[in-house]
Amino acid sequence: MRISRRTLLLGAGAGALTVLLASCTPDDATPRPTASPEPTVTPTPVGEVPAAAAFFRTRWSTDPFARGARSVTPAGATSVDREALGSPLVNRVFFAGEATSAEHPGTITGAAQSGDRAARELAEAADGGERVAVVGAGVAGARAAGRLVEAGFDVTVIEARERVGGRLATHVDDEWAVPPQAGAWLLGSDDTEIASRMAVLGIGTVGVTDPAGFTRQGEAEAPSGEVVQSALDDAANAFADPTIAEALAAAGVEGSEALDAYLAGLAALTGIDPATASSWYAPTLPNGSFDALASDIAPFVEAPLGDLDVAFSTAVAGVAYDDSGVSLRLATGESLTFDRVVLTVPLGVLQADAIAFDPPLPFGHRGAVASLEMGAIEAVWLRYEQPFWTTDAGIWHVIGPVTEEATPTPTPTPEPGEDAPVDTTIRTWINLLPATGEPILVGLIGGSAARALAELDDDELLTRAAESLAPFTNPSPAAE
């Protein structure tokens, strides 16, 4: 399944548009992947929270091949932007990926369906046997490549990472009975078909249910999303699309620690920032029940690829196209020519201008790239030798401050031109103990807080996680 760059160059028609592409290569065209950290750092215990025996973290916000976790829709953007982003360029360059899905953006389902759509569009425009490149071996790229092979095309898959899966990845390690998932791993009601496909491939899932709230005093009622849904319903009649925060203010919803905890959980599960997210195109509010992936997700991506070879560690830095073909400029300087190309890179990569297009993308595509937003979600997986918590709730929402201060300190008002302080308390936790028997906690954080957390080093992150878990060292009322 792996081919060398030399083999790729020999078999992919190098040279037809080399000079043209050389002029559109970015100055810094060699993104470097962030290596997965090894679980060797021991944080300073805070309160009664013990040090984790092993940990795994994500850094999608700073990953050069992602620039975020998933696309989201900010106020003012619409599904039309996603359709524009997915439209082909002179029937030579086709776009796929969850950001191009109008019906299921930001989801595994949306990514898979977009790959099918792009393959169908290409097949309708091309002659059988043409040479096609699929850039990206994530869910969308794998689905597109598999469909195109079935349709009789000569397909080459090019992947910047050293593995398939893109933003869907499992950290396989013998130290973890339940392997950490780096990407989307909580399947909801919209993922029924995807869950069925995974089950056929032997990919295990476990149910995660029973949300609960926690304060410094112990277990409390889980924060409700009723007022948020009501505000979104009211906003549907507004003249212009307000942000979720603006919709709540317009509905007269007063701020509270419970509301803050709910919004933090919404951001952690969807990647949105309530201060910028559209209320007209808001994500489906979580219902408190998920199927969590509990084994290696790789077969889900590898199955549609079949026996196709993949050129790994091969980043594309430029795309030159006209009505006769496409040339891809690699970050290493070589160029390859194809009849047609399916491009499945994440929205964040396009927003960072990591790929130069010649001619430039049309206004419709550029407008869509500028209008949409790359959402942030980061996760920290913690495995303990034994549980220090007593609750059986599967989903935890931390409400209010996690430590008691003798003299409450108000949040300082930022100076003009400065950003407001970001609360990096990890307020959403998945407790895998009830479902798997393993003492594993997964902290989730989203929005601007996720971006701030991604900048912390490992020791700072683990100390912050221990601080965020302080409420769970108190016996819950139900356990007494």
XYZ file of C-alpha atoms in Angstrom:
480
model
C 0.000 0.000 0.000
C 3.062 2.265 0.276
C 4.988 3.572 -2.742
C 8.122 5.694 -2.873
C 8.249 9.233 -4.270
C 10.588 7.978 -7.034
C 8.012 5.407 -8.132
C 5.330 8.064 -7.972
C 7.340 10.441 -10.179
C 8.145 7.753 -12.735
C 4.532 6.670 -13.004
C 2.700 9.968 -12.827
C 3.902 11.914 -15.839
C 6.263 14.505 -14.418
C 6.968 17.717 -16.224
C 4.171 19.036 -18.435
C 3.492 22.140 -16.374
C 6.654 22.240 -14.276
C 7.701 25.762 -15.236
C 4.224 27.135 -14.646
C 4.019 25.541 -11.212
C 7.498 26.625 -10.173
C 6.278 30.208 -10.180
C 3.387 29.493 -7.799
C 5.173 27.493 -5.098
C 4.903 29.073 -1.615
C 8.162 30.158 0.051
C 7.594 27.736 2.916
C 6.022 24.746 1.189
C 7.168 21.976 3.508
C 4.735 21.558 6.384
C 5.981 19.348 9.166
C 3.653 16.984 11.006
C 3.518 17.100 14.781
C 4.642 13.793 16.263
C 2.333 12.103 18.737
C 3.724 12.544 22.254
C 4.786 9.557 24.250
C 3.126 9.187 27.687
C 6.241 10.010 29.709
C 5.419 13.340 31.376
C 4.186 13.250 34.976
C 2.253 16.342 36.090
C 2.345 17.796 39.560
C -0.717 16.374 41.360
C -3.358 18.956 42.224
C -5.481 18.174 45.265
C -6.248 14.468 45.331
C -6.053 13.910 41.576
C -3.301 11.342 40.971
C -0.847 11.429 38.102
C -2.035 9.513 35.052
C -0.218 6.304 34.178
C -0.344 7.239 30.481
C -1.677 10.068 28.382
C -2.289 11.051 24.784
C -3.135 14.473 23.415
C -4.213 16.054 20.137
C -3.012 19.280 18.550
C -5.239 19.712 15.520
C -5.173 23.496 15.881
C -1.446 23.592 15.126
C -1.286 20.593 12.772
C -0.014 21.891 9.375
C -2.074 19.319 7.471
C -5.350 20.211 9.216
C -5.245 23.660 10.871
C -8.226 22.698 12.995
C -10.521 19.790 13.804
C -13.517 20.287 11.506
C -15.267 22.989 9.522
C -18.025 25.032 11.167
C -20.436 27.666 9.891
C -19.979 31.174 11.303
C -22.728 33.783 11.284
C -23.243 35.096 7.756
C -22.085 31.936 5.991
C -24.559 29.474 4.480
C -24.736 26.039 2.918
C -24.321 27.793 -0.448
C -20.711 28.481 0.535
C -20.098 24.766 1.008
C -21.651 23.990 -2.372
C -19.450 26.650 -3.985
C -16.361 25.184 -2.327
C -17.234 21.760 -3.732
C -17.783 22.866 -7.335
C -15.216 21.623 -9.927
C -12.651 23.783 -11.731
C -13.056 23.412 -15.527
C -13.988 19.778 -14.893
C -10.334 19.097 -14.070
C -10.009 19.767 -10.333
C -12.723 18.320 -8.091
C -13.146 19.050 -4.383
C -14.209 16.726 -1.565
C -14.053 16.709 2.220
C -16.497 17.386 5.035
C -16.276 21.163 4.440
C -17.926 20.676 1.035
C -20.933 18.827 2.484
C -24.026 21.019 2.763
C -26.066 18.358 4.575
C -23.523 16.867 7.009
C -20.645 19.335 7.426
C -17.997 18.560 9.995
C -18.846 14.853 10.188
C -17.508 11.486 9.052
C -20.756 11.027 7.137
C -20.248 14.314 5.307
C -16.670 13.391 4.398
C -17.678 9.975 3.049
C -20.576 11.342 1.016
C -18.415 14.109 -0.428
C -15.923 11.531 -1.700
C -18.714 9.660 -3.442
C -20.003 12.924 -4.965
C -16.613 14.034 -6.273
C -15.948 10.624 -7.821
C -19.353 10.687 -9.509
C -18.796 14.200 -10.887
C -15.371 13.273 -12.233
C -16.616 10.050 -13.838
C -19.374 11.956 -15.642
C -16.861 14.450 -17.070
C -14.040 12.066 -17.981
C -13.298 9.176 -20.280
C -12.592 5.779 -18.790
C -8.940 4.976 -18.203
C -7.812 8.554 -17.582
C -5.054 9.160 -15.059
C -6.470 10.645 -11.866
C -4.778 11.824 -8.679
C -6.572 11.853 -5.340
C -4.863 14.239 -2.921
C -5.495 13.086 0.635
C -6.038 9.584 2.038
C -8.627 10.496 4.641
C -12.233 9.347 4.575
C -13.187 11.522 1.587
C -10.079 10.636 -0.398
C -10.372 6.917 0.275
C -14.017 6.845 -0.790
C -13.299 8.859 -3.943
C -10.305 6.704 -4.881
C -12.204 3.459 -4.387
C -15.152 4.637 -6.505
C -12.853 5.816 -9.294
C -10.977 2.520 -9.412
C -14.312 0.727 -9.711
C -15.175 3.030 -12.625
C -12.002 2.054 -14.504
C -9.703 5.007 -13.872
C -5.946 4.864 -13.290
C -5.803 6.271 -9.746
C -2.833 7.582 -7.766
C -3.348 8.529 -4.100
C -1.053 11.183 -2.613
C -0.955 11.697 1.165
C 1.039 14.271 3.144
C 1.065 12.195 6.326
C 2.739 8.866 6.991
C -0.595 7.117 7.383
C -4.121 6.991 5.997
C -7.099 8.467 7.819
C -6.408 12.204 7.868
C -8.363 13.647 10.795
C -9.629 10.161 11.660
C -6.846 8.312 13.465
C -6.213 5.842 16.274
C -3.143 5.853 18.533
C -2.412 2.134 18.762
C -0.303 1.314 21.819
C -0.125 -1.826 23.950
C -0.349 0.340 27.085
C -3.962 1.159 26.196
C -6.631 -1.552 26.319
C -8.943 1.007 24.713
C -6.802 2.896 22.182
C -6.968 6.704 22.144
C -8.744 8.227 19.156
C -7.198 11.378 17.734
C -10.059 12.478 15.504
C -13.829 12.178 15.385
C -14.720 9.245 17.643
C -18.144 9.987 19.154
C -20.908 8.877 16.788
C -24.351 10.419 17.146
C -27.791 9.863 15.658
C -26.685 11.164 12.237
C -23.963 8.520 11.962
C -26.130 5.388 11.846
C -24.960 4.288 8.394
C -21.314 4.956 9.252
C -21.629 2.974 12.488
C -23.091 0.038 10.548
C -20.202 0.067 8.073
C -17.722 0.125 10.922
C -19.434 -2.791 12.645
C -19.153 -4.893 9.474
C -15.402 -4.172 9.451
C -15.084 -5.296 13.083
C -14.536 -1.812 14.499
C -15.884 -1.826 18.034
C -17.974 0.848 19.713
C -19.317 1.297 23.223
C -22.247 3.339 24.434
C -21.512 6.530 26.370
C -24.562 7.842 28.205
C -25.841 9.458 31.402
C -24.601 13.052 31.341
C -24.169 14.765 34.695
C -22.976 18.094 35.987
C -20.282 18.526 38.624
C -19.385 21.459 40.829
C -16.854 21.770 43.649
C -19.585 20.431 45.947
C -20.104 17.255 43.910
C -22.603 15.891 41.402
C -25.387 18.147 40.128
C -27.989 18.159 37.392
C -26.538 18.134 33.898
C -26.734 21.566 32.252
C -29.680 21.774 29.884
C -29.701 23.047 26.319
C -33.382 24.021 26.354
C -32.736 27.758 26.592
C -30.164 27.511 23.811
C -32.581 25.672 21.522
C -35.326 28.176 22.307
C -33.009 31.077 21.457
C -32.025 29.385 18.185
C -35.708 28.923 17.308
C -36.317 32.636 17.923
C -33.262 33.590 15.876
C -34.676 31.769 12.857
C -37.061 34.702 12.439
C -34.351 37.370 12.703
C -33.651 39.631 9.737
C -29.940 38.715 9.750
C -28.081 35.678 11.012
C -26.939 36.332 14.602
C -24.228 34.407 16.368
C -25.339 31.939 19.028
C -24.137 34.363 21.703
C -26.156 37.179 20.104
C -29.225 34.940 19.833
C -29.022 34.146 23.553
C -28.703 37.847 24.403
C -31.623 38.769 22.138
C -33.764 36.111 23.851
C -32.976 37.665 27.235
C -31.136 34.589 28.495
C -29.117 35.527 31.550
C -25.614 34.196 31.868
C -24.944 31.494 34.432
C -22.322 28.941 35.307
C -24.609 26.158 34.060
C -25.106 27.913 30.706
C -21.353 28.456 30.387
C -20.772 24.761 31.061
C -23.338 23.772 28.440
C -21.835 26.081 25.806
C -18.356 24.770 26.631
C -19.655 21.239 26.090
C -21.265 22.244 22.803
C -17.956 23.713 21.633
C -16.047 20.616 22.782
C -18.311 18.281 20.819
C -18.752 20.369 17.650
C -15.784 22.731 17.430
C -17.882 25.904 17.274
C -17.232 29.136 19.127
C -20.597 30.563 20.341
C -19.197 34.067 19.807
C -18.864 33.477 16.040
C -21.065 30.462 15.225
C -24.189 30.876 13.104
C -27.524 30.441 14.848
C -29.234 29.765 11.517
C -26.831 26.934 10.719
C -26.066 25.843 14.264
C -24.948 22.235 14.783
C -27.432 19.726 16.124
C -27.451 20.041 19.891
C -26.092 16.890 21.607
C -28.733 14.582 23.084
C -26.475 13.120 25.786
C -25.882 9.728 24.161
C -23.062 8.600 21.870
C -21.416 5.498 20.464
C -17.680 5.827 21.120
C -15.082 4.130 18.939
C -13.190 1.560 20.996
C -10.765 -0.027 18.507
C -8.502 0.875 15.598
C -10.377 2.920 12.990
C -7.848 2.271 10.175
C -9.873 -0.530 8.473
C -12.680 1.954 7.789
C -10.336 4.010 5.600
C -8.250 1.146 4.239
C -11.245 -0.880 3.010
C -12.260 1.440 0.129
C -8.600 1.892 -0.854
C -8.239 -1.855 -1.363
C -4.946 -2.682 -3.075
C -4.282 0.880 -4.190
C -0.774 2.151 -3.533
C -0.484 5.372 -1.528
C 2.398 7.815 -1.780
C 2.908 8.811 1.869
C 4.844 11.814 3.211
C 4.127 13.630 -0.050
C 2.680 17.106 0.454
C 1.163 19.023 -2.459
C 2.140 22.706 -2.550
C 0.662 23.856 -5.865
C -2.049 23.039 -8.386
C -1.904 24.320 -11.984
C -4.845 23.501 -14.202
C -6.408 24.238 -17.571
C -8.838 22.482 -19.863
C -6.168 19.969 -20.927
C -5.004 18.644 -17.560
C -3.627 19.284 -14.094
C -0.116 19.503 -12.716
C 0.641 19.067 -9.034
C 3.676 20.715 -7.480
C 5.050 18.758 -4.528
C 6.579 20.465 -1.521
C 9.893 18.837 -2.477
C 9.930 20.663 -5.828
C 8.923 17.892 -8.250
C 5.813 18.163 -10.404
C 3.381 15.505 -11.594
C 0.764 15.670 -14.340
C -2.652 14.040 -14.425
C -5.783 14.241 -16.499
C -7.869 15.156 -13.454
C -7.467 15.582 -9.702
C -9.680 15.152 -6.630
C -8.505 17.501 -3.870
C -9.599 16.554 -0.343
C -7.418 18.787 1.860
C -9.134 20.332 4.924
C -10.612 23.824 4.842
C -7.892 25.015 7.226
C -5.179 24.153 4.698
C -6.925 26.212 2.016
C -7.378 29.111 4.433
C -3.654 29.051 5.225
C -2.773 29.328 1.496
C -0.694 26.180 1.902
C -1.573 25.254 -1.704
C -1.034 27.778 -4.497
C -3.479 27.610 -7.416
C -2.666 28.765 -10.954
C -4.850 30.298 -12.161
C -6.092 31.496 -8.763
C -9.263 29.965 -7.400
C -12.402 31.647 -8.797
C -14.161 34.253 -6.638
C -16.826 31.736 -5.626
C -14.277 29.353 -4.152
C -12.244 32.113 -2.512
C -15.388 33.618 -1.026
C -16.393 30.249 0.409
C -12.936 29.653 1.901
C -13.045 33.095 3.522
C -16.646 32.798 4.739
C -16.433 29.394 6.428
C -14.509 28.711 9.622
C -12.259 25.927 10.827
C -13.449 24.824 14.239
C -11.150 23.705 17.033
C -11.450 20.593 19.211
C -8.644 19.185 21.319
C -8.628 16.047 23.453
C -6.502 14.662 26.245
C -6.762 10.953 27.055
C -5.743 9.935 30.577
C -5.339 6.339 31.750
C -5.115 5.637 35.484
C -4.027 2.585 37.417
C -7.329 2.746 39.281
C -10.245 5.188 39.321
C -10.243 8.061 41.802
C -13.828 9.035 40.937
C -17.036 7.464 42.210
C -19.673 8.446 39.658
C -20.937 6.098 36.943
C -22.045 8.995 34.719
C -20.539 8.624 31.251
C -20.444 12.311 30.311
C -19.272 14.948 32.769
C -19.844 18.693 32.580
C -17.785 20.810 34.969
C -19.868 23.737 36.248
C -18.306 26.828 37.792
C -14.792 27.232 39.200
C -12.843 24.071 39.904
C -10.937 25.403 42.888
C -12.143 27.473 45.817
C -10.360 30.765 46.285
C -10.307 32.619 49.595
C -10.887 35.902 47.780
C -12.691 35.572 44.441
C -10.728 37.283 41.687
C -12.796 38.946 38.965
C -11.862 38.352 35.353
C -9.625 41.267 34.377
C -10.915 43.613 31.715
C -8.618 43.437 28.674
C -6.816 46.547 27.536
C -7.861 48.035 24.162
C -6.508 45.849 21.389
C -5.958 42.876 23.692
C -7.897 39.609 23.552
C -10.037 38.690 26.542
C -8.552 35.966 28.785
C -9.515 32.461 27.703
C -10.790 29.942 30.241
C -8.906 26.730 29.487
C -10.672 24.670 32.130
C -11.489 21.322 30.535
C -15.224 21.228 31.247
C -16.302 18.181 29.225
C -15.102 14.691 30.132
C -15.968 11.252 28.819
C -15.772 8.526 31.466
C -15.019 5.222 29.725
C -14.963 3.155 32.926
C -18.681 2.175 32.945
C -18.650 1.117 29.286
C -15.238 -0.577 29.049
C -14.113 -1.372 32.587
C -10.959 0.644 31.952
C -10.153 3.698 34.143
C -9.812 6.075 31.206
C -10.985 9.683 31.086
C -11.091 11.780 27.933
C -11.131 15.546 28.323
C -12.607 17.542 25.439
C -12.356 21.275 24.842
C -13.449 23.365 21.877
C -13.455 26.789 20.287
C -10.960 29.472 21.306
C -10.168 27.543 24.511
C -9.013 24.571 22.417
C -6.639 26.766 20.438
C -5.175 28.124 23.660
C -4.826 24.625 25.129
C -3.015 23.385 22.021
C -0.265 25.934 22.734
C 0.480 24.477 26.192
C 3.363 22.091 26.626
C 2.677 18.607 27.969
C 3.397 19.397 31.607
C 1.191 22.508 31.511
C -1.588 20.538 29.832
C -1.505 17.724 32.379
C -1.469 20.154 35.272
C -4.465 21.923 33.742
C -6.235 18.587 33.321
C -5.608 17.726 36.991
C -7.014 21.103 38.040
C -10.093 20.525 35.892
C -10.654 17.114 37.505
C -10.538 18.411 41.075
C -14.367 18.296 41.509
C -14.351 14.540 40.890
C -12.288 13.801 43.967
C -15.358 14.610 46.116
C -17.796 11.762 46.758
C -21.001 12.390 44.829
C -24.277 12.553 46.763
C -25.461 9.444 44.936
C -22.454 7.485 46.170
C -22.884 8.321 49.814
